[in-house]
Amino acid sequence: LVKLSIFCWFFPRELYEYESKPEVPVQISQLAAENVRLASEVLKAHSQAEKTLQAEKELLTKQFNEKIKTLVSSLPSFLLICSKSILEKDQRSSLEQAEKINSTGWRILAIFSLRSNNNGHPVAPSRRTISNMSTYTYNTQTDFSEIEDVHKLRSEIDK
């Protein structure tokens, strides 16, 4: 009606001619019936789309909840596996550290045992032998000519 009244305000003569035709009321009723039919189809399609959307939403929610339940049920076993691996790593590292300490302890113990032999000295004392000093006198010779030259030079410097 609003469109028709605007149309009438702009074009009053055309409206009068349009209303005076006998087939106009029949066309209006046909168009109104078609409009009602199309509107009902649109509403049906819209409600069907909403139902489909709601069904998909419920399906996705159900799948999501099932996945959450499976993850929650598998969480304790996953935590157990993780804690087990962490404990194994800790045990390995403590064993390695204990082996290092043990090996250094054995080394220290060996050093102390060597020191405790021979009155705390790690090296055995040398044996005393009788030395023959005569070999040194035979093998060493002093060049007295050089000593005489040095004495001469000193005496010259002193003069």
Coordinates of N, CA and C in Angstrom, one line a residue:
L1 N 0.8 -1.2 0.0 CA 0.0 0.0 0.0 C 0.9 1.3 0.0
V2 N 2.0 1.2 0.7 CA 2.8 2.4 0.8 C 3.4 2.7 -0.6
K3 N 3.8 1.6 -1.3 CA 4.3 1.8 -2.6 C 3.3 2.3 -3.6
L4 N 2.1 1.7 -3.4 CA 1.0 2.1 -4.3 C 0.6 3.6 -4.0
S5 N 0.6 4.0 -2.8 CA 0.2 5.4 -2.5 C 1.3 6.3 -3.0
I6 N 2.6 5.9 -2.9 CA 3.6 6.8 -3.5 C 3.4 6.9 -5.0
F7 N 3.1 5.7 -5.6 CA 2.9 5.7 -7.0 C 1.7 6.6 -7.4
C8 N 0.7 6.6 -6.5 CA -0.5 7.4 -6.8 C -0.2 8.9 -6.7
W9 N 0.7 9.2 -5.8 CA 1.0 10.6 -5.6 C 1.8 11.2 -6.7
F10 N 2.7 10.3 -7.3 CA 3.5 10.8 -8.5 C 2.7 10.7 -9.8
F11 N 1.9 9.6 -9.9 CA 1.2 9.4 -11.2 C -0.3 9.1 -10.9
P12 N -1.0 10.2 -10.6 CA -2.5 9.9 -10.3 C -3.3 9.5 -11.5
R13 N -3.0 9.9 -12.6 CA -3.8 9.6 -13.8 C -3.6 8.1 -14.1
E14 N -2.3 7.6 -14.1 CA -2.0 6.2 -14.4 C -2.7 5.3 -13.4
L15 N -2.8 5.7 -12.1 CA -3.4 4.9 -11.1 C -4.9 4.8 -11.4
Y16 N -5.5 5.8 -11.8 CA -6.9 5.8 -12.1 C -7.2 4.8 -13.3
E17 N -6.3 4.9 -14.3 CA -6.5 4.0 -15.5 C -6.3 2.6 -15.1
Y18 N -5.3 2.3 -14.2 CA -5.0 1.0 -13.7 C -6.1 0.4 -12.9
E19 N -6.7 1.1 -12.0 CA -7.8 0.6 -11.2 C -9.1 0.4 -12.0
S20 N -9.2 1.1 -13.1 CA -10.5 1.0 -13.9 C -10.5 -0.3 -14.8
K21 N -9.4 -1.0 -14.9 CA -9.4 -2.2 -15.8 C -10.0 -3.3 -15.0
P22 N -10.8 -4.2 -15.6 CA -11.5 -5.3 -14.9 C -10.5 -6.4 -14.4
E23 N -9.4 -6.7 -15.1 CA -8.6 -7.8 -14.7 C -7.6 -7.4 -13.6
V24 N -7.5 -6.2 -13.2 CA -6.6 -5.8 -12.1 C -6.9 -6.5 -10.8
P25 N -8.1 -6.5 -10.3 CA -8.4 -7.1 -9.0 C -8.0 -8.6 -9.0
V26 N -8.3 -9.3 -10.2 CA -7.9 -10.7 -10.3 C -6.4 -10.9 -10.2
Q27 N -5.7 -10.0 -10.9 CA -4.2 -10.1 -10.9 C -3.6 -9.8 -9.5
I28 N -4.3 -8.9 -8.8 CA -3.8 -8.5 -7.5 C -4.0 -9.7 -6.5
S29 N -5.2 -10.4 -6.6 CA -5.4 -11.6 -5.8 C -4.5 -12.7 -6.2
Q30 N -4.2 -12.9 -7.5 CA -3.3 -13.9 -7.9 C -1.9 -13.6 -7.3
L31 N -1.5 -12.4 -7.5 CA -0.1 -12.0 -7.0 C 0.0 -12.1 -5.5
A32 N -1.1 -11.8 -4.8 CA -1.1 -11.9 -3.3 C -1.0 -13.4 -2.9
A33 N -1.8 -14.2 -3.6 CA -1.7 -15.7 -3.3 C -0.3 -16.2 -3.6
E34 N 0.3 -15.8 -4.7 CA 1.7 -16.2 -5.1 C 2.6 -15.7 -4.0
N35 N 2.4 -14.5 -3.6 CA 3.3 -13.9 -2.5 C 3.2 -14.7 -1.2
V36 N 2.0 -15.1 -0.9 CA 1.8 -15.9 0.3 C 2.5 -17.3 0.2
R37 N 2.3 -17.9 -1.0 CA 2.9 -19.2 -1.2 C 4.4 -19.1 -1.2
L38 N 5.0 -18.1 -1.8 CA 6.5 -17.9 -1.8 C 7.0 -17.6 -0.4
A39 N 6.2 -16.8 0.4 CA 6.6 -16.5 1.7 C 6.6 -17.8 2.6
S40 N 5.6 -18.6 2.4 CA 5.5 -19.9 3.2 C 6.7 -20.8 2.8
E41 N 7.0 -20.9 1.5 CA 8.2 -21.7 1.1 C 9.5 -21.2 1.7
V42 N 9.6 -19.9 1.7 CA 10.8 -19.3 2.3 C 10.9 -19.6 3.8
L43 N 9.8 -19.5 4.5 CA 9.7 -19.9 5.9 C 10.0 -21.3 6.1
K44 N 9.5 -22.2 5.3 CA 9.8 -23.6 5.4 C 11.2 -23.9 5.2
A45 N 11.8 -23.3 4.1 CA 13.2 -23.5 3.8 C 14.1 -23.0 5.0
H46 N 13.7 -21.8 5.5 CA 14.5 -21.3 6.6 C 14.4 -22.2 7.8
S47 N 13.2 -22.6 8.2 CA 13.1 -23.5 9.3 C 13.8 -24.8 9.1
Q48 N 13.8 -25.4 7.9 CA 14.5 -26.6 7.6 C 16.0 -26.4 7.7
A49 N 16.5 -25.2 7.2 CA 17.9 -24.9 7.3 C 18.3 -24.8 8.8
E50 N 17.5 -24.2 9.6 CA 17.7 -24.1 11.1 C 17.8 -25.5 11.7
K51 N 16.8 -26.3 11.3 CA 16.8 -27.7 11.9 C 18.1 -28.4 11.5
T52 N 18.5 -28.3 10.2 CA 19.7 -29.0 9.7 C 20.9 -28.4 10.5
L53 N 21.0 -27.1 10.6 CA 22.1 -26.5 11.4 C 22.1 -27.0 12.8
Q54 N 21.0 -27.1 13.4 CA 20.9 -27.5 14.8 C 21.3 -29.0 14.9
A55 N 20.9 -29.8 14.0 CA 21.3 -31.2 14.0 C 22.8 -31.4 13.8
E56 N 23.4 -30.6 12.9 CA 24.9 -30.6 12.7 C 25.6 -30.1 13.9
K57 N 25.1 -29.1 14.6 CA 25.7 -28.6 15.8 C 25.6 -29.6 16.9
E58 N 24.5 -30.3 17.0 CA 24.4 -31.4 18.0 C 25.4 -32.6 17.7
L59 N 25.5 -32.9 16.4 CA 26.4 -34.0 16.1 C 27.8 -33.6 16.4
L60 N 28.2 -32.4 16.0 CA 29.6 -31.9 16.3 C 29.8 -31.9 17.8
T61 N 28.9 -31.4 18.6 CA 29.0 -31.4 20.0 C 29.2 -32.8 20.6
K62 N 28.4 -33.7 20.1 CA 28.5 -35.1 20.6 C 29.9 -35.7 20.3
Q63 N 30.3 -35.5 19.0 CA 31.7 -36.0 18.6 C 32.8 -35.3 19.5
F64 N 32.6 -34.0 19.7 CA 33.6 -33.3 20.6 C 33.6 -33.9 22.0
N65 N 32.5 -34.1 22.5 CA 32.4 -34.6 23.9 C 33.0 -36.0 24.0
E66 N 32.7 -36.9 22.9 CA 33.3 -38.2 22.9 C 34.8 -38.2 22.9
K67 N 35.4 -37.2 22.0 CA 36.8 -37.1 22.0 C 37.4 -36.7 23.3
I68 N 36.7 -35.7 23.9 CA 37.2 -35.3 25.3 C 37.1 -36.4 26.3
K69 N 36.1 -37.2 26.2 CA 36.0 -38.4 27.2 C 37.2 -39.4 26.9
T70 N 37.4 -39.7 25.6 CA 38.5 -40.6 25.3 C 39.9 -40.0 25.8
L71 N 40.1 -38.7 25.6 CA 41.3 -38.1 26.0 C 41.5 -38.1 27.5
V72 N 40.4 -37.8 28.2 CA 40.4 -37.8 29.7 C 40.6 -39.2 30.2
S73 N 40.0 -40.2 29.5 CA 40.3 -41.6 30.0 C 41.7 -42.1 29.7
S74 N 42.3 -41.5 28.6 CA 43.7 -42.0 28.3 C 44.7 -41.1 29.0
L75 N 44.3 -40.0 29.7 CA 45.2 -39.1 30.4 C 46.0 -39.8 31.5
P76 N 45.4 -40.6 32.4 CA 46.2 -41.2 33.4 C 47.3 -42.2 32.9
S77 N 46.9 -42.9 31.8 CA 48.0 -43.8 31.3 C 49.1 -43.0 30.6
F78 N 48.7 -41.9 30.0 CA 49.7 -41.0 29.4 C 50.6 -40.4 30.5
L79 N 50.0 -39.9 31.6 CA 50.8 -39.4 32.7 C 51.7 -40.5 33.3
L80 N 51.2 -41.7 33.4 CA 52.0 -42.8 33.9 C 53.2 -43.0 33.1
I81 N 53.0 -43.1 31.8 CA 54.1 -43.3 30.8 C 55.1 -42.2 31.0
C82 N 54.7 -40.9 31.0 CA 55.6 -39.8 31.1 C 56.4 -39.8 32.4
S83 N 55.7 -40.1 33.5 CA 56.4 -40.1 34.8 C 57.3 -41.3 34.9
K84 N 57.0 -42.4 34.2 CA 57.9 -43.6 34.1 C 59.2 -43.2 33.4
S85 N 59.0 -42.5 32.3 CA 60.2 -42.1 31.5 C 61.1 -41.1 32.3
I86 N 60.4 -40.2 33.0 CA 61.2 -39.3 33.8 C 61.9 -40.0 34.9
L87 N 61.3 -40.9 35.5 CA 61.9 -41.7 36.6 C 63.1 -42.5 36.0
E88 N 62.9 -43.1 34.9 CA 64.0 -43.8 34.3 C 65.2 -42.9 33.9
K89 N 64.9 -41.7 33.4 CA 66.0 -40.8 33.1 C 66.8 -40.4 34.4
D90 N 66.0 -40.1 35.5 CA 66.6 -39.8 36.7 C 67.4 -40.9 37.3
Q91 N 66.9 -42.1 37.2 CA 67.6 -43.3 37.7 C 69.0 -43.5 36.9
R92 N 68.9 -43.3 35.6 CA 70.1 -43.4 34.7 C 71.1 -42.4 35.1
S93 N 70.7 -41.1 35.3 CA 71.6 -40.1 35.6 C 72.2 -40.3 37.0
S94 N 71.4 -40.8 38.0 CA 71.9 -41.0 39.3 C 72.9 -42.2 39.3
L95 N 72.6 -43.2 38.5 CA 73.6 -44.4 38.3 C 74.9 -43.9 37.7
E96 N 74.8 -43.1 36.7 CA 76.0 -42.6 36.1 C 76.8 -41.7 37.1
Q97 N 76.2 -40.9 37.9 CA 76.8 -40.1 38.8 C 77.5 -41.0 39.9
A98 N 76.7 -42.0 40.4 CA 77.3 -42.9 41.4 C 78.5 -43.7 40.8
E99 N 78.5 -44.1 39.5 CA 79.6 -44.7 38.9 C 80.8 -43.8 38.9
K100 N 80.6 -42.5 38.5 CA 81.7 -41.6 38.5 C 82.3 -41.4 39.9
I101 N 81.4 -41.3 40.9 CA 81.9 -41.1 42.3 C 82.6 -42.4 42.7
N102 N 82.1 -43.5 42.4 CA 82.8 -44.8 42.7 C 84.1 -44.9 42.1
S103 N 84.2 -44.6 40.8 CA 85.5 -44.7 40.1 C 86.5 -43.7 40.7
T104 N 86.1 -42.5 41.0 CA 87.1 -41.5 41.6 C 87.4 -42.0 43.0
G105 N 86.5 -42.6 43.7 CA 86.7 -43.1 45.0 C 87.8 -44.2 45.0
W106 N 87.7 -45.1 44.0 CA 88.7 -46.1 43.9 C 90.1 -45.5 43.6
R107 N 90.1 -44.5 42.7 CA 91.4 -43.9 42.4 C 92.0 -43.3 43.7
I108 N 91.2 -42.5 44.4 CA 91.7 -41.9 45.6 C 92.2 -43.0 46.6
L109 N 91.4 -44.0 46.8 CA 91.8 -45.1 47.7 C 93.1 -45.7 47.2
A110 N 93.3 -45.9 45.9 CA 94.5 -46.5 45.4 C 95.7 -45.6 45.7
I111 N 95.5 -44.3 45.5 CA 96.6 -43.3 45.8 C 96.9 -43.3 47.3
F112 N 95.9 -43.4 48.2 CA 96.2 -43.4 49.6 C 96.9 -44.7 50.0
S113 N 96.5 -45.8 49.4 CA 97.2 -47.1 49.7 C 98.6 -47.1 49.2
L114 N 98.9 -46.4 48.1 CA 100.3 -46.3 47.7 C 101.1 -45.4 48.6
R115 N 100.4 -44.4 49.1 CA 101.1 -43.5 50.1 C 101.3 -44.2 51.4
S116 N 100.4 -45.0 51.8 CA 100.6 -45.7 53.1 C 101.7 -46.7 53.0
N117 N 102.0 -47.2 51.9 CA 103.2 -48.1 51.7 C 104.4 -47.1 51.9
N118 N 105.5 -47.6 52.4 CA 106.7 -46.8 52.4 C 106.6 -45.5 53.2
N119 N 105.9 -45.6 54.4 CA 105.8 -44.4 55.3 C 105.2 -43.2 54.7
G120 N 104.2 -43.4 53.9 CA 103.5 -42.2 53.3 C 104.1 -41.7 52.0
H121 N 105.1 -42.3 51.5 CA 105.8 -41.9 50.3 C 105.3 -42.8 49.1
P122 N 104.8 -42.2 48.0 CA 104.3 -43.0 46.9 C 105.4 -43.7 46.2
V123 N 106.6 -43.2 46.2 CA 107.7 -43.7 45.4 C 108.6 -44.5 46.4
A124 N 109.0 -45.6 46.0 CA 109.9 -46.4 46.8 C 111.3 -45.7 47.0
P125 N 111.9 -45.8 48.2 CA 113.2 -45.2 48.4 C 114.3 -45.8 47.5
S126 N 115.2 -45.0 47.2 CA 116.3 -45.5 46.3 C 117.3 -46.3 47.2
R127 N 117.9 -47.2 46.5 CA 118.9 -48.1 47.2 C 120.2 -47.4 47.2
R128 N 121.0 -47.6 48.3 CA 122.3 -47.0 48.4 C 123.3 -47.9 47.8
T129 N 124.2 -47.3 47.0 CA 125.2 -48.1 46.4 C 126.6 -47.5 46.7
I130 N 127.6 -48.2 46.7 CA 128.9 -47.7 46.9 C 129.4 -47.2 45.5
S131 N 129.8 -45.9 45.6 CA 130.2 -45.3 44.3 C 131.7 -45.2 44.3
N132 N 132.2 -45.3 43.1 CA 133.6 -45.3 42.9 C 133.9 -43.9 42.3
M133 N 134.4 -43.0 43.0 CA 134.7 -41.7 42.5 C 135.9 -41.6 41.6
S134 N 136.6 -42.6 41.5 CA 137.8 -42.6 40.6 C 137.4 -42.5 39.2
T135 N 136.2 -43.0 38.8 CA 135.8 -42.9 37.4 C 135.5 -41.5 37.0
Y136 N 135.1 -40.6 38.0 CA 134.9 -39.2 37.6 C 136.2 -38.5 37.4
T137 N 137.2 -38.8 38.1 CA 138.5 -38.2 37.9 C 139.1 -38.6 36.6
Y138 N 138.9 -39.8 36.2 CA 139.5 -40.2 35.0 C 138.8 -39.6 33.8
N139 N 137.5 -39.5 33.9 CA 136.7 -39.1 32.7 C 136.7 -37.6 32.6
T140 N 136.9 -36.8 33.6 CA 136.9 -35.4 33.5 C 138.3 -34.8 33.4
Q141 N 138.5 -33.9 32.6 CA 139.8 -33.2 32.4 C 139.5 -31.7 32.4
T142 N 140.3 -31.0 33.0 CA 140.2 -29.6 33.0 C 141.3 -29.0 32.2
D143 N 140.9 -28.0 31.3 CA 141.9 -27.4 30.4 C 142.5 -26.2 31.2
F144 N 143.7 -26.4 31.7 CA 144.4 -25.4 32.5 C 144.9 -24.2 31.7
S145 N 145.0 -24.4 30.4 CA 145.6 -23.3 29.6 C 144.5 -22.2 29.5
E146 N 143.3 -22.5 29.5 CA 142.3 -21.4 29.5 C 142.3 -20.7 30.8
I147 N 142.4 -21.4 31.9 CA 142.5 -20.7 33.2 C 143.7 -19.8 33.3
E148 N 144.8 -20.2 32.8 CA 146.0 -19.3 32.8 C 145.7 -18.1 32.0
D149 N 145.1 -18.2 30.9 CA 144.8 -17.0 30.0 C 143.9 -16.1 30.7
V150 N 142.9 -16.6 31.5 CA 142.0 -15.7 32.2 C 142.7 -15.0 33.3
H151 N 143.6 -15.7 34.0 CA 144.4 -15.0 35.0 C 145.3 -13.9 34.5
K152 N 145.9 -14.1 33.3 CA 146.7 -13.1 32.7 C 145.9 -11.9 32.3
L153 N 144.7 -12.1 31.8 CA 143.9 -11.0 31.4 C 143.4 -10.2 32.6
R154 N 143.2 -10.8 33.7 CA 142.7 -10.1 34.9 C 143.9 -9.3 35.5
S155 N 145.0 -9.9 35.4 CA 146.2 -9.1 36.0 C 146.5 -7.9 35.1
E156 N 146.3 -8.0 33.8 CA 146.5 -6.8 32.9 C 145.4 -5.8 33.2
I157 N 144.2 -6.2 33.4 CA 143.1 -5.2 33.7 C 143.4 -4.5 35.0
D158 N 143.9 -5.2 36.0 CA 144.1 -4.6 37.3 C 145.2 -3.6 37.2
K159 N 146.2 -3.8 36.3 CA 147.3 -2.8 36.2 C 146.8 -1.6 35.7

